[in-house]
Structures are given as structure tokens and as C-alpha cells.
XYZ file of C-alpha atoms in Angstrom:
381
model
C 119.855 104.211 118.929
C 119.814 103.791 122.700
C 119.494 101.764 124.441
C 122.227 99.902 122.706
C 124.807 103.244 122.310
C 124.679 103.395 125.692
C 128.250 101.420 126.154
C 129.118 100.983 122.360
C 129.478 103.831 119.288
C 126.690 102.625 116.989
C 129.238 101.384 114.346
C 130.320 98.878 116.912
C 126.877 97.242 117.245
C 127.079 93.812 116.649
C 125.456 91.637 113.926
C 126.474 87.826 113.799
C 129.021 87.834 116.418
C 130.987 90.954 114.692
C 130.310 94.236 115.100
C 128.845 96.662 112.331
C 131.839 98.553 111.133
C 133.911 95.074 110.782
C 131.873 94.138 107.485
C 132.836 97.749 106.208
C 136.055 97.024 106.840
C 136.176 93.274 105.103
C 134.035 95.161 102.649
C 137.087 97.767 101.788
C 140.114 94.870 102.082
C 138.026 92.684 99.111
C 137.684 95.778 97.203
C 141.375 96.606 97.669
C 141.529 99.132 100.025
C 145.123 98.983 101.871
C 144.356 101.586 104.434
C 141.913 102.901 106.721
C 141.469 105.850 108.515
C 138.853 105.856 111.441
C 137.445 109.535 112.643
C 136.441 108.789 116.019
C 134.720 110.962 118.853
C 132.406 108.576 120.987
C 134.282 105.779 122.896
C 137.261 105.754 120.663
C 138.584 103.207 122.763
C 136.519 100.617 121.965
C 136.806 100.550 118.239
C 140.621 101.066 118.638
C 141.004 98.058 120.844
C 139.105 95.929 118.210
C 140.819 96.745 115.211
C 144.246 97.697 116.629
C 146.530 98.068 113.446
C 144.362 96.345 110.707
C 147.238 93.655 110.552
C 144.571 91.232 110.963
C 141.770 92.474 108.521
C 144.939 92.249 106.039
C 145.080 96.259 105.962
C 146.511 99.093 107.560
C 144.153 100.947 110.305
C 144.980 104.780 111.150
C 142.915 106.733 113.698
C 142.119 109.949 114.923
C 140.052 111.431 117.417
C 138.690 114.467 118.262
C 135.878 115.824 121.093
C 132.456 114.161 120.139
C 130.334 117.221 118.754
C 133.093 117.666 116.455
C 131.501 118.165 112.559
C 133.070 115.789 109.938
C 134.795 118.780 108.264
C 136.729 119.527 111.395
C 137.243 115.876 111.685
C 138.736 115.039 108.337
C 140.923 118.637 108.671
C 142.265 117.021 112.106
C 143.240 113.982 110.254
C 144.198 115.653 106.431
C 148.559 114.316 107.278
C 146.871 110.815 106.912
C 144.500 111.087 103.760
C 145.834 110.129 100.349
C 145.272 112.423 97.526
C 141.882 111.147 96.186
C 140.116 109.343 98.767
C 137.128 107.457 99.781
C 134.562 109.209 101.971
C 132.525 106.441 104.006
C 130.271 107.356 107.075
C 130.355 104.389 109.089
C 125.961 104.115 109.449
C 125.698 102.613 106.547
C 126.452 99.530 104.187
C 126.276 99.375 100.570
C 127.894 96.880 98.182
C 130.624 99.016 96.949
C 132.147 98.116 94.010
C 135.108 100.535 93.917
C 136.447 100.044 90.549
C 132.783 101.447 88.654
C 132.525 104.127 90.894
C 136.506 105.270 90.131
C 135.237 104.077 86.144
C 132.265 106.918 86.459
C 133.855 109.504 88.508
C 136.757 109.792 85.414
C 134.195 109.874 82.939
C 132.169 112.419 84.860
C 135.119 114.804 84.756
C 133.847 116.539 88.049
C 135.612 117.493 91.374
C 134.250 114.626 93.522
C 131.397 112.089 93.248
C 128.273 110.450 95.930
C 126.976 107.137 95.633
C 122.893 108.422 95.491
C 120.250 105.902 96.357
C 117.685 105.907 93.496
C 114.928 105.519 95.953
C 112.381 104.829 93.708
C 110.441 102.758 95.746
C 110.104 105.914 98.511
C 112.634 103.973 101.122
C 113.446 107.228 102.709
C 113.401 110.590 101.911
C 114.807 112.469 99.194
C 117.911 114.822 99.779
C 119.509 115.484 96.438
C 118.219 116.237 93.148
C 120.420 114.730 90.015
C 120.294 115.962 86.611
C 119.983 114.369 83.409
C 124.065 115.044 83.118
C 124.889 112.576 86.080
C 125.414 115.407 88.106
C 124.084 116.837 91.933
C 122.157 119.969 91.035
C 120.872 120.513 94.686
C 121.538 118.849 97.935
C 119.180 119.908 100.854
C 120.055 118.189 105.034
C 116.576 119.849 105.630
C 114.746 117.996 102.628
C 112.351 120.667 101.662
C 113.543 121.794 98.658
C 110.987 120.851 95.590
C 112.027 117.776 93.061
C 113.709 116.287 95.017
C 114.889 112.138 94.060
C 117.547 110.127 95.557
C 119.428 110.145 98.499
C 122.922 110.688 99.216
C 124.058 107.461 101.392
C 127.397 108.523 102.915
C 129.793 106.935 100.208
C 132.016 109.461 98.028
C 134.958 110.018 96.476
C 137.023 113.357 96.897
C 140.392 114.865 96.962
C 142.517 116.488 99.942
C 141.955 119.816 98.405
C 138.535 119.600 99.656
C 139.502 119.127 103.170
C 142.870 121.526 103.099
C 139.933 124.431 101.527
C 138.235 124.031 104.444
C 138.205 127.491 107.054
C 139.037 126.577 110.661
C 136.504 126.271 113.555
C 133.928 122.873 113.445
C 132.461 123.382 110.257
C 130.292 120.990 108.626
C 131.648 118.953 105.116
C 128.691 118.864 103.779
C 127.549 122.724 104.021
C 131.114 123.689 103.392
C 132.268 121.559 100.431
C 129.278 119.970 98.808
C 127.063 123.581 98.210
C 130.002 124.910 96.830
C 130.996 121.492 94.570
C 127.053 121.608 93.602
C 126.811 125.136 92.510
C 129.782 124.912 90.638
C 128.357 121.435 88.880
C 131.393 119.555 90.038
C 129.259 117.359 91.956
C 128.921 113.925 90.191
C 126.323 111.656 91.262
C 126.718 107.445 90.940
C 122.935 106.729 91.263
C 122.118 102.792 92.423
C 119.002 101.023 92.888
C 120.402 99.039 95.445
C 119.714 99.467 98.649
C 121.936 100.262 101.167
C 121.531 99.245 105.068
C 121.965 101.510 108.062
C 122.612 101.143 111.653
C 120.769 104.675 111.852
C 117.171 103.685 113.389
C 116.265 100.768 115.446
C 113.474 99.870 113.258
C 115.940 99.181 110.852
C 118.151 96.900 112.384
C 115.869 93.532 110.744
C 116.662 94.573 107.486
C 120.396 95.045 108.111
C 120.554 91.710 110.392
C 118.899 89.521 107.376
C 121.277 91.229 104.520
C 124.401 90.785 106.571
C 123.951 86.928 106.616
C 125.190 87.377 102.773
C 123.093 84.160 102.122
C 124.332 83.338 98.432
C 121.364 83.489 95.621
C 121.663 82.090 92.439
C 119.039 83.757 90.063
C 118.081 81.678 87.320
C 116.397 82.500 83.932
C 113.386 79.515 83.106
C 113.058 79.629 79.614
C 116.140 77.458 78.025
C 117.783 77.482 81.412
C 115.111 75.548 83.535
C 112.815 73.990 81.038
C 113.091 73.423 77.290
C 112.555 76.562 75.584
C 109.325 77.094 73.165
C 110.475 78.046 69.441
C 110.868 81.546 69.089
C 107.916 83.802 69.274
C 105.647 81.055 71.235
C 105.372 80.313 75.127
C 104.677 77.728 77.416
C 101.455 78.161 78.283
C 99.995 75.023 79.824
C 101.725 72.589 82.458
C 101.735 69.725 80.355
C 104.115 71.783 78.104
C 106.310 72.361 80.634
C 109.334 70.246 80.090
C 112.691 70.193 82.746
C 115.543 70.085 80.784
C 118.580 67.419 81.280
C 119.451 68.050 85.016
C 117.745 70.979 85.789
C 116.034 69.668 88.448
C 118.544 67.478 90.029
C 120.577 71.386 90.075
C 117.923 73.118 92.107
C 118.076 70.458 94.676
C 121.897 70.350 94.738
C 122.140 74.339 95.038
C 119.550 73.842 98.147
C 121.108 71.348 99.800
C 124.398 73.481 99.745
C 122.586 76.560 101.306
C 122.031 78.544 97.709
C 118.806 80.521 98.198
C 117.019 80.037 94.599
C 115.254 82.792 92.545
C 113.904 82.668 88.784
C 113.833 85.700 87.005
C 111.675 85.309 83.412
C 110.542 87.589 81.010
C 106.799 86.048 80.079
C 105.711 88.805 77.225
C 102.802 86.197 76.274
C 100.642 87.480 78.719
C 100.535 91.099 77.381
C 100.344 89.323 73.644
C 97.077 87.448 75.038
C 99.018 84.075 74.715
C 99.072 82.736 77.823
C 96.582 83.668 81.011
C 98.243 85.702 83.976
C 96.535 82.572 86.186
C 97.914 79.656 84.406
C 101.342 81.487 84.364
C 100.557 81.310 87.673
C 99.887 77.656 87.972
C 102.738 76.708 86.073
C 105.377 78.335 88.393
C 103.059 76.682 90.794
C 103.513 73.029 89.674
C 107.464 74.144 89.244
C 108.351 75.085 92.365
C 105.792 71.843 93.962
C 108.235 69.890 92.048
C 111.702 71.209 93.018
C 110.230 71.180 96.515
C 108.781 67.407 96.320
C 112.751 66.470 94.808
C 114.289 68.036 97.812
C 115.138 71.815 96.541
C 113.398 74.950 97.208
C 112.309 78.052 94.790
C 112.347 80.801 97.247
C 110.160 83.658 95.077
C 109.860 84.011 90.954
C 110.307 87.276 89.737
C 107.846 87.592 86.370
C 107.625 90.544 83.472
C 104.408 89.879 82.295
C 104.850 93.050 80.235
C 105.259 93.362 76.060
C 108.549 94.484 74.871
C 106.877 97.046 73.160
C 106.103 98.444 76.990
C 109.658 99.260 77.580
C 109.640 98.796 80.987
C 112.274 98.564 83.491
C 111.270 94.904 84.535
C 112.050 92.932 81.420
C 115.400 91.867 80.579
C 118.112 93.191 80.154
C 116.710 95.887 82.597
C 117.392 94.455 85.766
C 114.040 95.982 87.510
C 113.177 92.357 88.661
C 117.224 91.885 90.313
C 116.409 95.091 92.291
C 113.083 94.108 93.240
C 114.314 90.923 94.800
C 117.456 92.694 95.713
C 114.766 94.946 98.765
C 112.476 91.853 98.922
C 114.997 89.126 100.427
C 117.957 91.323 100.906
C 120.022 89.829 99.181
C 123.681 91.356 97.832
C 123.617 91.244 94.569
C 127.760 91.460 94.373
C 127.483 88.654 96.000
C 124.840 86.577 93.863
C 124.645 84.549 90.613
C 122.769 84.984 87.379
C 122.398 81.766 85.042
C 120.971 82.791 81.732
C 120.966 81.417 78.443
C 121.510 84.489 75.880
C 123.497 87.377 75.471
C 120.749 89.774 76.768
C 120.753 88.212 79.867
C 124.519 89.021 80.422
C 123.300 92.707 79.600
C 120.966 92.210 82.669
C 123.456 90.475 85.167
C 126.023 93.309 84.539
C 123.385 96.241 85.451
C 122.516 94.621 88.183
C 125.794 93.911 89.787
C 125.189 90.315 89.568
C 127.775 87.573 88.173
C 127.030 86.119 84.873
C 127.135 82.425 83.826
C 125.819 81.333 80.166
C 124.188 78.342 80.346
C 124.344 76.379 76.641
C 123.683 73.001 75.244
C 126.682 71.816 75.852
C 126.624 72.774 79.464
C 123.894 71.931 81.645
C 122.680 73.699 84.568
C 123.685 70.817 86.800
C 127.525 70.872 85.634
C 127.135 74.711 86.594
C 125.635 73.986 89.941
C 128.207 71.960 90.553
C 131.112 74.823 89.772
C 129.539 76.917 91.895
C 129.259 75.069 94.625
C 133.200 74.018 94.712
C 133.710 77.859 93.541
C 131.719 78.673 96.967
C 132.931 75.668 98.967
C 129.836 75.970 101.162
């Protein structure tokens, strides 16, 4: 990462006027975290000065420091008077949208020692290091990633308990080599595999991404079908633009939701194109003539998110999977903690919840517009 380590440890790099390791921090405080610990070696000084005693992140901020080429074993042993009995491992390269009280919800059920947060990586972001089985659980974990079927990566996020670190042998020993080969081969390993991707301060090429997805620009997601338009009876589709009908305030929504900064993204399930009863291309130019008309009112449709596919396909894109919530989720990066789902049916709750996403039903009785309108003031952008 030099040239910019040169003066600052990398978790000090600044996005947005605030350096890296501040949004973990904020991160931790909304998920109700009450203390800290930092394990520093490089420049210690210079993340102690910033964050002093926490007082003003609203939480309590512990360090300790030890020489730089000390291993994070030797570094959580140096600092094992200040851990708590089950704690939260975080290695301060990377951010991902924890959401602390699922991943304390799957480690229980999981009944292992400790758990990771594992990347999915399905769409080959980086390269594998772990290997999960069909039990939830980490069956091999390889640094070196040679080892054969290989899928997911371990992102620096887990949970464990101060036995781990008080097991430990003396000298600089690794964490990793010491506690997770022996937590794997005894399958006490629990893995809490997300599709969402998590951003890194580890590579310079990288630093885009992360810069983009800390702006937390809000997204409200919206279903089109009965949500957007006036849904076709059940079992038929919209399939030319004259059929196309805005419903009661829809548009005068999208606009409203622009104008107060909301980035806008439909997500539809369209299984008449696999049924042969509508063409991919006039899909196409309806979504065309849509977003032409939210942009001519004053709004803007930032990307539409389509499963073309027949729900006899079974495939990960059409609701209540939330394939097409991930696939914007690495296309705008977006948080998806952080975004809104409007949906008109119970299955698209089912969707919204396995994506991370919060859920608002729209109905009959309440248009899109009142919504718009709540989550603006919610917001207060």
C-alpha cells in the first residue's frame, strides 16, 4: 500500500475526510459494541491520538501495542486482561456490513467453538481460502490457497472465546495456524457464509470500490409489478408499453426519492419471457419507456435488475432468492443494511430479509408515494 503507508498504518487511510478504521468503529457502536480493543504495531501513535478513549464514538477504546512483526496470536495473548469472554475478532483491512445479532443467532445454533464470516465468492472476487461443508462448518482453511475445492474466503470477521487466546504457547505464533487448524480438524469451526461483499484497504487497486461503497448512498429497491405499475391478473404479464400503467403516485415517488438523494433500483421477477409470453426485447423496451419517463418527470432509475427465468428454473435470481440484491449489491456498491426494499407480497419480505435489506409492504391502501414520503423524514436527508 505505499506510497500512502508511508506516514499512516493502512487502517488510518482516509476516505471522505475520516480515516478507514473510523467507519469500523461507527460500524461496531450502531451494532452495540461498548468496547474496543485496538492491537497496534505500526505508528500506534497515530491511531491512539485519533480515537483517544472512544468517549466520542460513544464507546470505550482500549489499546495495546506490541513490536510490528508481532503475529496476531502473540498480539491478542499480549492483550488477553482486556478481552471479554466471547469476543469479536475484526482485522482492521476490511469492511463488511456486520450485522452482529445473526451472526451471534448462527454461531448458537451451530453449536461449535468459534465462527468466520466467509465470503461466498461466487462471482471469483478473490481467491478461495476455506472450504465449507454442507453442515455450515470450515472443513479446511489453507493461507497458501492450494489446497483442491476450495470456495469462499475467510474475510477477517469472527467470533471466539478467551480460551482460544489463553491455549495459545508463548513465542509470536500465528492465530490462524495455531487456533483455526486445530478448531477445523476438530469441526468446531462454524462458517457464516455471505454473498455480500466486503471492502478492503488491502491493494491499491481496490481503493475505488471501497471509496464508492463508503459514501453509503441510500437505495431504495423497488418491486414493478403492483408496486410501480398496475399489476396484470395473475398468471399474465405486461407485455407491451401501451399496457403499462403507473399506478396512483408512483411516479410522483420516484421523483421525490431522487430529489432527496435516494439512488433508485427495480428488482422484478418477469417469468413471461421463459413462458414465451413476452419478448426479452420488448421487456426491454418497456423498462426503456419507464425509466425515459421517471427521468423526463425529474427522477432517475439508476439500473433494473430482471429474472427473466421460469419458476420452474429454480434459480437464485427470482424472488424470494435475493440473487438480483447481491448482484446490484457488487454492481453499485451499495450496503444493503443500509438500503430499502418496497414490495407488494409476502414473498418479497422473504427476499428483503435474505438479503439484509429492510422491508416495506406496499398495499392498496398505501401508496408508494405516502412510503416515499416516510422514508424520506425516516432518513431526514
Amino acid at each position: 500500500m505505499r506510497p500512502l503507508t508511508d506516514h499512516t498504518p493502512k487502517p488510518m487511510i482516509p476516505f471522505h475526510g475520516k480515516p478507514f478504521a473510523a467507519y469500523l468503529v461507527e460500524m461496531l457502536k450502531e451494532q452495540g459494541i461498548e468496547e474496543v480493543v485496538f492491537l497496534l504495531g505500526y505508528l500506534p501513535e497515530v491511531v491512539m491520538q485519533y480515537f483517544g478513549d472512544g468517549k466520542q464514538f460513544g464507546l470505550s477504546i482500549k489499546y495495546s501495542v506490541l513490536p510490528v512483526e508481532a503475529e496476531t496470536g502473540a498480539r491478542l495473548r499480549g492483550a488477553l486482561d482486556q478481552l471479554q469472554e466471547n469476543f469479536l475478532l475484526l482485522y482492521c483491512d476490511n469492511y463488511w456490513p456486520l450485522q452482529l445479532r445473526k451472526l451471534e443467532e448462527r454461531w448458537k445454533a451451530s453449536r461449535a467453538e468459534a465462527m468466520l464470516v466467509v465470503y461466498s465468492n461466487d462471482d471469483q472476487f478473490t481467491k478461495d481460502n476455506v472450504r465449507v461443508s454442507d453442515a455450515g462448518l470450515i472443513e479446511a482453511y489453507d493461507k497458501t490457497r492450494t489446497v483442491p475445492g476450495l470456495s469462499g474466503v475467510d474475510i477477517g470477521f469472527g467470533l471466539f472465546s478467551r480460551q482460544h487466546v489463553e491455549s495459545l504457547p508463548n513465542g509470536n505464533v500465528s492465530f490462524e495456524k495455531e487456533v483455526y487448524k486445530k478448531l477445523v480438524a476438530r469441526g468446531q469451526l462454524a462458517a457464516y457464509v455471505s454473498m455480500h461483499r466486503y471492502y478492503s484497504i488491502g491493494s491499491l487497486p481496490r481503493l475505488e470500490d471501497t471509496k464508492e461503497f463508503l459514501r453509503f448512498r441510500p437505495v431504495v429497491f423497488l418491486d414493478r409489478d403492483g408496486v410501480i405499475n398496475r399489476k396484470p391478473p395473475r398468471g399474465q404479464y405486461v407485455s407491451t408499453i401501451e399496457e403499462f400503467e403507473w399506478l396512483p403516485g408512483s411516479l410522483e415517488a420516484t421523483v421525490l426519492l431522487s430529489e432527496a438523494g435516494f439512488r433508485l433500483c427495480i428488482v422484478t421477477n418477469q417469468a413471461g419471457v421463459a413462458r414465451g409470453m413476452i419478448a426479452a426485447a420488448t421487456l426491454q423496451k418497456i423498462h426503456g419507456r419507464l425509466t425515459e419517463e421517471v427521468e423526463s418527470a425529474g427522477g432517475r432509475i439508476e439500473a433494473i435488475y430482471c429474472c427473466p427465468h421460469h419458476w420452474d428454473e429454480k434459480c437464485f435470481c427470482r424472488k424470494p432468492q435475493p440473487g438480483l440484491f447481491f448482484t446490484a449489491q457488487r454492481t453499485i456498491h451499495c450496503d444493503l443494511t443500509r438500503s430499502y426494499f418496497v414490495g407488494d407480497q409476502d414473498e418479497d419480505g422473504i427476499a428483503a430479509e435474505r438479503s439484509g435489506c429492510r422491508f416495506i409492504l406496499k398495499s392498496e391502501e398505501r401508496t408508494l408515494l405516502e412510503i416515499a414520503r416516510e422514508i424520506i423524514m425516516e432518513n431526514k436527508i
